[in-house]
Coordinates of C-alpha atoms and ligand atoms in Angstrom, one line a residue:
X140 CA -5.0 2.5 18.0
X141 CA -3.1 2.7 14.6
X142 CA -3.8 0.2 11.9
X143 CA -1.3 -1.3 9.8
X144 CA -2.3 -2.7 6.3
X145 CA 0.7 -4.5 5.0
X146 CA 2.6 -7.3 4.0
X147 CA 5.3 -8.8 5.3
X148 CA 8.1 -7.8 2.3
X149 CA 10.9 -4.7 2.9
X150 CA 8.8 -2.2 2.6
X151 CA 6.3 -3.0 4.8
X152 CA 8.5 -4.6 8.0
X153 CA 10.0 -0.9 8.2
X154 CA 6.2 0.0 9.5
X155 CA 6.0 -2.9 12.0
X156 CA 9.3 -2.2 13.1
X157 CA 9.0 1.2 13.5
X158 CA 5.1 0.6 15.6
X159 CA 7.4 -2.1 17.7
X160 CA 10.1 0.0 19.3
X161 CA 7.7 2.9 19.4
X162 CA 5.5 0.4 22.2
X163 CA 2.7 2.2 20.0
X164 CA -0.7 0.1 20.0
X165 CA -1.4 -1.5 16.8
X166 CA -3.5 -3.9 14.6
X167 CA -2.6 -5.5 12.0
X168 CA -4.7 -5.6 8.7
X169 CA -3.1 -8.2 6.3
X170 CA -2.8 -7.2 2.1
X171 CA -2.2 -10.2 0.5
X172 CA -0.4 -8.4 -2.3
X173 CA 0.2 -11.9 -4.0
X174 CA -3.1 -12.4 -4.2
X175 CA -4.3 -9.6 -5.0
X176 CA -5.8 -7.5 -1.8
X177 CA -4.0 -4.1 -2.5
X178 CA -6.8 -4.0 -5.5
X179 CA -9.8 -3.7 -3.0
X180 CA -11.3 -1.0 -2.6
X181 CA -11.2 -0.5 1.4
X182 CA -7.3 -0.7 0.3
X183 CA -7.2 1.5 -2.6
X184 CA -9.1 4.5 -0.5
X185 CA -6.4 4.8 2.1
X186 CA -3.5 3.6 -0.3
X187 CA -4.4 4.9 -4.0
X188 CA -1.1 3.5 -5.5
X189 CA -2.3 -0.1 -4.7
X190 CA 1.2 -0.7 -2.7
X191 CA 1.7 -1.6 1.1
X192 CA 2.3 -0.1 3.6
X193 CA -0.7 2.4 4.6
X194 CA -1.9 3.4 8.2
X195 CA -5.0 4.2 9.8
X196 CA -4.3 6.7 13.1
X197 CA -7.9 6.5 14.8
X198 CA -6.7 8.3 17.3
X199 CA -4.5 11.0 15.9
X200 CA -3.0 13.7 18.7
X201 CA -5.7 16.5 17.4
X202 CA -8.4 14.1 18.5
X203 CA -9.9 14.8 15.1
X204 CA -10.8 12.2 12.7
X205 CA -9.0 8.7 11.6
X206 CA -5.7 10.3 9.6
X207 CA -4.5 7.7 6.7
X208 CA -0.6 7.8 5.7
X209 CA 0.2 5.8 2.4
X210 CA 4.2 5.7 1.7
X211 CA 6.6 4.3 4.0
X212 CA 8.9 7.1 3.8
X213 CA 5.9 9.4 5.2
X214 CA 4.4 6.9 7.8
X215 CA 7.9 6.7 9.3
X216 CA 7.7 10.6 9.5
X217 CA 4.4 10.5 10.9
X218 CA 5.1 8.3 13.4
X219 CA 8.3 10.0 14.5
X220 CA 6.6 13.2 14.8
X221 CA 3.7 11.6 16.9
X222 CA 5.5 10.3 19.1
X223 CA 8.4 12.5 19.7
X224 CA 10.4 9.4 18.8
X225 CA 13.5 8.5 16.5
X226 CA 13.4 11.8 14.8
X227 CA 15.6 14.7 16.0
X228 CA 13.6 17.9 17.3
X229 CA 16.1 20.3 15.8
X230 CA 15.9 21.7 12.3
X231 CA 19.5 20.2 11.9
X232 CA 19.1 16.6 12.9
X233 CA 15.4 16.5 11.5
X234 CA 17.5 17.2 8.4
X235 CA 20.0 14.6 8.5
X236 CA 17.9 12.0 9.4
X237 CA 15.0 13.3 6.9
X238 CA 17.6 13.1 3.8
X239 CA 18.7 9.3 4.7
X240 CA 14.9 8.2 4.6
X241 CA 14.6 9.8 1.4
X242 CA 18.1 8.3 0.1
X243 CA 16.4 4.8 1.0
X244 CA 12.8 5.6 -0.5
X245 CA 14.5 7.1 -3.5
X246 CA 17.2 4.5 -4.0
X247 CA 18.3 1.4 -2.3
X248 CA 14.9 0.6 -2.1
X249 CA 14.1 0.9 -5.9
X250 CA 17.5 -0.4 -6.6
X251 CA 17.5 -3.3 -4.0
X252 CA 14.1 -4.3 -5.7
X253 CA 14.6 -4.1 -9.0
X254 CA 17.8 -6.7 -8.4
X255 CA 15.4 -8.8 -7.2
X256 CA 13.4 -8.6 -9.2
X257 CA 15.4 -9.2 -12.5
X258 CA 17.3 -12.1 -10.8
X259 CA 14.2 -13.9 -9.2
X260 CA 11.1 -13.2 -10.8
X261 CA 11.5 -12.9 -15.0
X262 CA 10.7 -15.5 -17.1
X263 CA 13.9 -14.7 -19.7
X264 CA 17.4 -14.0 -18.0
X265 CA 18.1 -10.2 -19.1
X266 CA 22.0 -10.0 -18.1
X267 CA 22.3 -6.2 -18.8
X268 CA 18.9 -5.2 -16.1
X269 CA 20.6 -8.0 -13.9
X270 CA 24.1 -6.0 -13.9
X271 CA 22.6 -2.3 -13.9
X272 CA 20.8 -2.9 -10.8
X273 CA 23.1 -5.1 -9.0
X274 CA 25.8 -2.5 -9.4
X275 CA 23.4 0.4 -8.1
X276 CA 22.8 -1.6 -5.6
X277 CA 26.3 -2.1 -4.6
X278 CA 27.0 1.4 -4.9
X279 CA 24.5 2.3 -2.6
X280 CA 25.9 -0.2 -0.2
X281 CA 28.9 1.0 -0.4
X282 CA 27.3 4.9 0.7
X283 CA 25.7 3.7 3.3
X284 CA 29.1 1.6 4.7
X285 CA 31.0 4.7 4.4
X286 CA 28.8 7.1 6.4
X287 CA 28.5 4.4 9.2
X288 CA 32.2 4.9 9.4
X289 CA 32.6 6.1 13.1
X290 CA 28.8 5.7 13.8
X291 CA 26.6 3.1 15.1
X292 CA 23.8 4.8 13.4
X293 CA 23.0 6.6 10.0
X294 CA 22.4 9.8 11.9
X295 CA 24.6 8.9 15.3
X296 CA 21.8 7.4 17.5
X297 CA 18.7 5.0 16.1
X298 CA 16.5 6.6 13.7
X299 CA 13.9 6.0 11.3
X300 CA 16.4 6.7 8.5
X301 CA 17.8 3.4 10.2
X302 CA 14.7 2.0 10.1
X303 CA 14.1 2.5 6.5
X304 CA 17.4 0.8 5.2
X305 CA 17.3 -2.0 7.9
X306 CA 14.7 -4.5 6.0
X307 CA 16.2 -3.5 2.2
X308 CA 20.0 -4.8 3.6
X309 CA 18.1 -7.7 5.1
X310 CA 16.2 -9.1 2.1
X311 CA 19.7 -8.9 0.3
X312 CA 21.1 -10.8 3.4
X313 CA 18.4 -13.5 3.3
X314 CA 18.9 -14.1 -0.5
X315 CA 23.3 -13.4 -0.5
X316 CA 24.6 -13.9 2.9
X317 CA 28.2 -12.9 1.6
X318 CA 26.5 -9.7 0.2
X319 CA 27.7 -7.1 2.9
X320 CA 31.7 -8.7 3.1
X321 CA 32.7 -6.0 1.5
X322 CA 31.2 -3.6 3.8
X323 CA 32.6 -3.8 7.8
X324 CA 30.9 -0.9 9.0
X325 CA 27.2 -2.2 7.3
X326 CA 27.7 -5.3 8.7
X327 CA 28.3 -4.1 11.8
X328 CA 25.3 -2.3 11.6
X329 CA 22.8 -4.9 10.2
X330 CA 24.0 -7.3 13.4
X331 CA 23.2 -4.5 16.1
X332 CA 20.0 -4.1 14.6
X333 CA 18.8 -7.3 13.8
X334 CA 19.7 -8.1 17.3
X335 CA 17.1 -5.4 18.7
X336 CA 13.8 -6.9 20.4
X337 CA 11.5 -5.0 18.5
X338 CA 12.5 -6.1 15.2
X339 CA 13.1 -9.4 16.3
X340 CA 9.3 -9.2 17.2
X341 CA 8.5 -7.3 14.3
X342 CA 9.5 -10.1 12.1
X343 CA 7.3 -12.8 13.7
X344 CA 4.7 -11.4 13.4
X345 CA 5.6 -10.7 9.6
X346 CA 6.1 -14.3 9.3
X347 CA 2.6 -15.7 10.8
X348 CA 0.9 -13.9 7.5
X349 CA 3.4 -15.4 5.6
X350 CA 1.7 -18.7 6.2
X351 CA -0.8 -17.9 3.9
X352 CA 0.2 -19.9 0.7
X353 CA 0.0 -18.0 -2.9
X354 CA 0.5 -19.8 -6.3
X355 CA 3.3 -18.6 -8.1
X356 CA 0.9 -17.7 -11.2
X357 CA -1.6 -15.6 -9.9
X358 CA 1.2 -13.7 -7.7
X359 CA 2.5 -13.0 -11.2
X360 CA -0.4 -12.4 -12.5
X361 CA -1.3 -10.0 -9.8
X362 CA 2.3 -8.1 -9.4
X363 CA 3.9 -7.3 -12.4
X364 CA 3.0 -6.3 -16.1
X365 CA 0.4 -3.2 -13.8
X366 CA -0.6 -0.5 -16.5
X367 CA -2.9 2.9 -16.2
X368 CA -5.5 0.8 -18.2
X369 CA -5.5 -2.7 -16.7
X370 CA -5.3 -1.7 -13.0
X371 CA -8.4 1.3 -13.4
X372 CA -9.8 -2.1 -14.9
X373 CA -9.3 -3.9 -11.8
X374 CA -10.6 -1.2 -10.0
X375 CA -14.1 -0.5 -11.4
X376 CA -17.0 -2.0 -9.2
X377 CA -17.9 -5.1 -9.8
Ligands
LIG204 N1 7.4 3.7 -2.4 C1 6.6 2.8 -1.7 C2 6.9 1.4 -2.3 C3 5.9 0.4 -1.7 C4 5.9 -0.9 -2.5 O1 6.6 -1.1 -3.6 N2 5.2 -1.9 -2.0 C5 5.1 -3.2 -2.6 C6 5.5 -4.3 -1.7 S1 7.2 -4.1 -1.1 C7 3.7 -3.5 -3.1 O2 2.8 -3.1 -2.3 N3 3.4 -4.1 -4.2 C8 2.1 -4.4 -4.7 C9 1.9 -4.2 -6.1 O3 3.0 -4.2 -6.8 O4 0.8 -4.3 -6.6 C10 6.9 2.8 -0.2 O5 8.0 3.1 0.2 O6 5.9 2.6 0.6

Protein backbone atom coordinates (compact mmCIF):
# COMPACT_ATOMS: atom_id res chain seq x y z
CA UNK A 1 0.00 0.00 0.00
CA UNK A 2 1.55 3.43 -0.88
CA UNK A 3 0.33 6.66 0.64
CA UNK A 4 -0.11 9.72 -1.08
CA UNK A 5 -0.05 13.05 0.99
CA UNK A 6 -0.99 15.77 -1.45
CA UNK A 7 -3.14 18.27 -2.72
CA UNK A 8 -4.91 18.48 -5.58
CA UNK A 9 -2.75 21.42 -7.58
CA UNK A 10 -0.03 20.49 -10.68
CA UNK A 11 2.32 19.18 -8.77
CA UNK A 12 0.58 16.88 -6.84
CA UNK A 13 -2.11 15.33 -9.73
CA UNK A 14 1.29 14.07 -11.56
CA UNK A 15 1.47 11.57 -8.28
CA UNK A 16 -2.17 10.41 -8.51
CA UNK A 17 -1.83 10.12 -12.04
CA UNK A 18 1.04 8.34 -12.15
CA UNK A 19 -0.51 5.66 -8.90
CA UNK A 20 -3.67 5.45 -11.44
CA UNK A 21 -2.28 4.08 -14.63
CA UNK A 22 0.25 2.12 -12.58
CA UNK A 23 -3.30 0.09 -11.05
CA UNK A 24 -0.82 0.50 -7.84
CA UNK A 25 -2.88 0.44 -4.48
CA UNK A 26 -3.06 3.69 -2.82
CA UNK A 27 -4.48 5.89 0.01
CA UNK A 28 -4.88 9.10 -0.09
CA UNK A 29 -3.75 11.43 2.87
CA UNK A 30 -5.11 15.07 2.17
CA UNK A 31 -2.51 18.39 2.94
CA UNK A 32 -4.57 21.08 3.03
CA UNK A 33 -1.75 23.36 1.88
CA UNK A 34 -4.22 26.40 2.02
CA UNK A 35 -4.80 25.84 5.30
CA UNK A 36 -1.89 25.09 6.47
CA UNK A 37 -1.34 21.09 6.90
CA UNK A 38 2.13 20.90 5.06
CA UNK A 39 3.37 22.68 8.50
CA UNK A 40 2.49 19.54 10.69
CA UNK A 41 4.74 17.72 11.87
CA UNK A 42 3.63 14.07 10.61
CA UNK A 43 4.02 16.17 7.25
CA UNK A 44 7.22 17.91 7.69
CA UNK A 45 9.08 14.36 8.75
CA UNK A 46 8.39 12.62 5.41
CA UNK A 47 8.37 16.09 3.39
CA UNK A 48 10.98 18.50 5.12
CA UNK A 49 10.45 21.31 2.47
CA UNK A 50 6.72 21.70 3.73
CA UNK A 51 5.53 21.13 -0.17
CA UNK A 52 3.22 18.25 -1.55
CA UNK A 53 3.62 15.69 -2.94
CA UNK A 54 5.42 13.02 -0.51
CA UNK A 55 4.79 9.16 -0.40
CA UNK A 56 4.81 6.60 2.08
CA UNK A 57 5.84 2.87 0.34
CA UNK A 58 4.81 0.49 3.31
CA UNK A 59 5.52 -2.15 1.35
CA UNK A 60 8.59 -1.37 -0.60
CA UNK A 61 10.09 -4.43 -2.95
CA UNK A 62 12.98 -5.15 -0.30
CA UNK A 63 10.27 -5.90 2.25
CA UNK A 64 12.20 -3.65 4.47
CA UNK A 65 10.77 -0.73 6.27
CA UNK A 66 8.06 2.08 5.05
CA UNK A 67 10.49 4.15 2.27
CA UNK A 68 9.23 8.04 2.14
CA UNK A 69 9.89 9.94 -1.32
CA UNK A 70 9.44 13.84 -1.04
CA UNK A 71 9.71 15.63 -4.72
CA UNK A 72 7.64 14.85 -7.55
CA UNK A 73 10.36 14.44 -9.89
CA UNK A 74 11.82 11.56 -7.56
CA UNK A 75 8.40 9.84 -6.62
CA UNK A 76 7.73 9.55 -10.34
CA UNK A 77 11.21 7.80 -10.60
CA UNK A 78 10.50 5.69 -7.72
CA UNK A 79 7.45 4.61 -8.91
CA UNK A 80 8.73 3.79 -12.46
CA UNK A 81 11.45 1.87 -11.08
CA UNK A 82 9.02 -0.14 -8.81
CA UNK A 83 7.07 -1.07 -10.95
CA UNK A 84 8.91 -1.67 -14.10
CA UNK A 85 6.52 0.81 -15.54
CA UNK A 86 6.76 4.07 -17.79
CA UNK A 87 10.43 4.22 -17.56
CA UNK A 88 12.69 2.65 -20.20
CA UNK A 89 15.00 -0.21 -18.92
CA UNK A 90 17.94 0.79 -21.03
CA UNK A 91 20.58 3.28 -20.08
CA UNK A 92 19.54 5.22 -23.30
CA UNK A 93 15.78 5.58 -22.91
CA UNK A 94 16.08 5.88 -18.99
CA UNK A 95 18.08 8.87 -20.18
CA UNK A 96 15.69 10.52 -22.38
CA UNK A 97 12.95 10.16 -20.45
CA UNK A 98 15.02 11.07 -17.10
CA UNK A 99 16.17 14.53 -18.74
CA UNK A 100 12.33 15.56 -19.70
CA UNK A 101 11.26 15.07 -15.97
CA UNK A 102 14.01 17.10 -14.97
CA UNK A 103 13.28 19.82 -17.90
CA UNK A 104 9.59 20.00 -16.21
CA UNK A 105 10.79 19.97 -12.36
CA UNK A 106 13.41 22.45 -13.38
CA UNK A 107 11.40 24.70 -15.57
CA UNK A 108 7.89 24.67 -16.86
CA UNK A 109 6.92 23.86 -13.57
CA UNK A 110 8.71 26.90 -11.84
CA UNK A 111 7.88 28.95 -14.81
CA UNK A 112 4.19 27.82 -15.23
CA UNK A 113 3.92 28.75 -11.44
CA UNK A 114 5.39 31.73 -11.08
CA UNK A 115 2.84 33.06 -14.09
CA UNK A 116 0.36 32.17 -11.93
CA UNK A 117 1.29 33.38 -9.53
CA UNK A 118 2.09 37.03 -10.53
CA UNK A 119 -1.10 37.13 -12.53
CA UNK A 120 -3.49 35.58 -9.88
CA UNK A 121 -2.31 35.91 -6.53
CA UNK A 122 -0.39 39.61 -5.78
CA UNK A 123 -1.97 42.19 -4.26
CA UNK A 124 -0.07 45.11 -6.69
CA UNK A 125 0.04 44.22 -10.58
CA UNK A 126 3.92 43.99 -11.26
CA UNK A 127 3.91 44.08 -15.32
CA UNK A 128 7.65 43.23 -15.70
CA UNK A 129 7.37 39.58 -13.20
CA UNK A 130 4.01 39.21 -15.25
CA UNK A 131 5.93 39.41 -18.70
CA UNK A 132 9.31 37.55 -17.59
CA UNK A 133 7.45 34.53 -16.61
CA UNK A 134 4.76 34.45 -19.16
CA UNK A 135 7.46 34.55 -21.86
CA UNK A 136 9.44 31.58 -20.10
CA UNK A 137 6.63 29.96 -20.04
CA UNK A 138 5.84 30.35 -23.65
CA UNK A 139 9.23 29.42 -24.55
CA UNK A 140 9.02 26.32 -22.82
CA UNK A 141 5.83 25.56 -24.61
CA UNK A 142 7.14 26.11 -27.52
CA UNK A 143 10.19 23.15 -26.60
CA UNK A 144 7.98 20.92 -25.69
CA UNK A 145 5.63 21.47 -29.10
CA UNK A 146 8.66 21.07 -31.13
CA UNK A 147 9.99 17.72 -29.74
CA UNK A 148 6.41 16.25 -30.00
CA UNK A 149 6.91 16.87 -33.59
CA UNK A 150 6.52 13.30 -35.10
CA UNK A 151 5.71 11.79 -31.58
CA UNK A 152 2.81 11.00 -29.58
CA UNK A 153 4.89 11.13 -26.57
CA UNK A 154 7.93 13.11 -25.11
CA UNK A 155 10.05 10.13 -25.25
CA UNK A 156 7.94 8.08 -28.16
CA UNK A 157 5.58 6.00 -25.96
CA UNK A 158 3.82 7.22 -22.44
CA UNK A 159 6.25 8.13 -19.84
CA UNK A 160 6.47 9.72 -16.62
CA UNK A 161 8.35 12.59 -18.31
CA UNK A 162 4.72 12.79 -19.84
CA UNK A 163 3.31 12.58 -16.71
CA UNK A 164 5.23 15.43 -15.26
CA UNK A 165 4.31 18.10 -17.95
CA UNK A 166 0.70 16.82 -18.31
CA UNK A 167 -0.96 18.77 -15.13
CA UNK A 168 1.49 22.09 -15.66
CA UNK A 169 -0.12 22.45 -19.53
CA UNK A 170 -3.43 21.75 -17.95
CA UNK A 171 -3.59 24.37 -15.17
CA UNK A 172 -2.56 26.88 -18.11
CA UNK A 173 -5.48 25.31 -20.08
CA UNK A 174 -7.98 25.66 -17.29
CA UNK A 175 -7.01 29.35 -16.71
CA UNK A 176 -6.18 30.33 -20.96
CA UNK A 177 -8.01 27.95 -23.10
CA UNK A 178 -6.41 29.61 -26.29
CA UNK A 179 -2.97 29.07 -24.49
CA UNK A 180 -1.63 26.07 -26.61
CA UNK A 181 -3.05 27.62 -30.34
CA UNK A 182 0.10 28.22 -31.06
CA UNK A 183 1.30 24.90 -30.43
CA UNK A 184 -0.37 21.84 -32.85
CA UNK A 185 1.66 19.20 -31.80
CA UNK A 186 1.10 20.18 -27.69
CA UNK A 187 -2.29 20.23 -28.25
CA UNK A 188 -2.42 17.20 -29.82
CA UNK A 189 -0.79 15.88 -27.01
CA UNK A 190 -2.72 17.44 -24.04
CA UNK A 191 -6.20 15.92 -25.87
CA UNK A 192 -4.70 12.23 -26.00
CA UNK A 193 -3.81 12.50 -22.52
CA UNK A 194 -6.53 14.16 -20.94
CA UNK A 195 -8.63 11.63 -22.65
CA UNK A 196 -6.74 8.62 -20.80
CA UNK A 197 -8.93 6.76 -17.89
CA UNK A 198 -6.57 7.09 -15.41
CA UNK A 199 -6.17 10.69 -15.35
CA UNK A 200 -9.66 11.17 -15.97
CA UNK A 201 -9.94 9.31 -12.57
CA UNK A 202 -7.06 10.82 -11.16
CA UNK A 203 -8.67 14.13 -11.34
CA UNK A 204 -11.91 13.17 -9.48
CA UNK A 205 -10.60 12.23 -6.92
CA UNK A 206 -8.40 15.48 -6.87
CA UNK A 207 -11.53 17.31 -7.01
CA UNK A 208 -13.51 15.60 -3.90
CA UNK A 209 -10.62 17.32 -1.52
CA UNK A 210 -11.23 20.24 -3.29
CA UNK A 211 -14.52 20.53 -1.59
CA UNK A 212 -12.90 21.53 1.42
CA UNK A 213 -13.48 25.47 1.42
CA UNK A 214 -10.30 27.83 2.43
CA UNK A 215 -10.59 31.65 3.01
CA UNK A 216 -8.62 33.47 0.74
CA UNK A 217 -6.69 35.26 3.74
CA UNK A 218 -5.42 32.52 5.64
CA UNK A 219 -4.41 30.62 2.23
CA UNK A 220 -2.31 33.79 1.83
CA UNK A 221 -1.39 33.87 4.93
CA UNK A 222 -0.20 30.34 4.90
CA UNK A 223 1.46 30.19 1.12
CA UNK A 224 3.43 33.01 0.39
CA UNK A 225 5.82 35.56 2.10
CA UNK A 226 7.68 31.64 3.83
CA UNK A 227 11.16 32.72 5.25
CA UNK A 228 14.04 30.51 7.07
CA UNK A 229 12.85 32.27 10.27
CA UNK A 230 9.06 32.31 10.19
CA UNK A 231 8.48 28.80 8.93
CA UNK A 232 11.29 27.07 11.75
CA UNK A 233 8.74 29.35 13.77
CA UNK A 234 5.87 27.45 12.57
CA UNK A 235 7.51 24.47 13.14
CA UNK A 236 8.65 24.50 16.81
CA UNK A 237 6.27 22.38 19.17
CA UNK A 238 3.69 23.84 20.48
N1 LIG B 1 9.65 20.87 -6.59
C1 LIG B 1 8.49 20.41 -5.88
C2 LIG B 1 7.47 21.53 -5.86
C3 LIG B 1 6.30 21.17 -4.99
C4 LIG B 1 5.40 22.37 -4.73
O1 LIG B 1 5.73 23.53 -5.04
N2 LIG B 1 4.25 22.10 -4.09
C5 LIG B 1 3.34 23.17 -3.74
C6 LIG B 1 1.96 22.89 -4.30
S1 LIG B 1 2.00 22.75 -6.06
C7 LIG B 1 3.22 23.22 -2.21
O2 LIG B 1 3.24 22.21 -1.56
N3 LIG B 1 3.11 24.41 -1.62
C8 LIG B 1 2.99 24.55 -0.21
C9 LIG B 1 3.68 25.77 0.33
O3 LIG B 1 4.07 26.63 -0.48
O4 LIG B 1 3.82 25.88 1.55
C10 LIG B 1 7.93 19.16 -6.56
O5 LIG B 1 8.09 19.04 -7.78
O6 LIG B 1 7.39 18.29 -5.85
Amino acid sequence: MIELHYWPTSNGHKISMCLEEMALSYEIHGVNIGKGEQFKPDFIAISPNNRIPAIIDRAPLDMGEPITVFESGAILTYLAEKTGQFLPSTSRGRADVLSWVFWQVGGLGPMAGQKNHFIQHTSERIPYAIERYSKETDRLFGVLDRRLEGRDFICGSYSIADMASFPWTNSTMQREPNALDAFPNLRRWYEAIRARPAVVAAYAKGEALRAQPVDEEERHRNLYGQTAANVAERLKPT
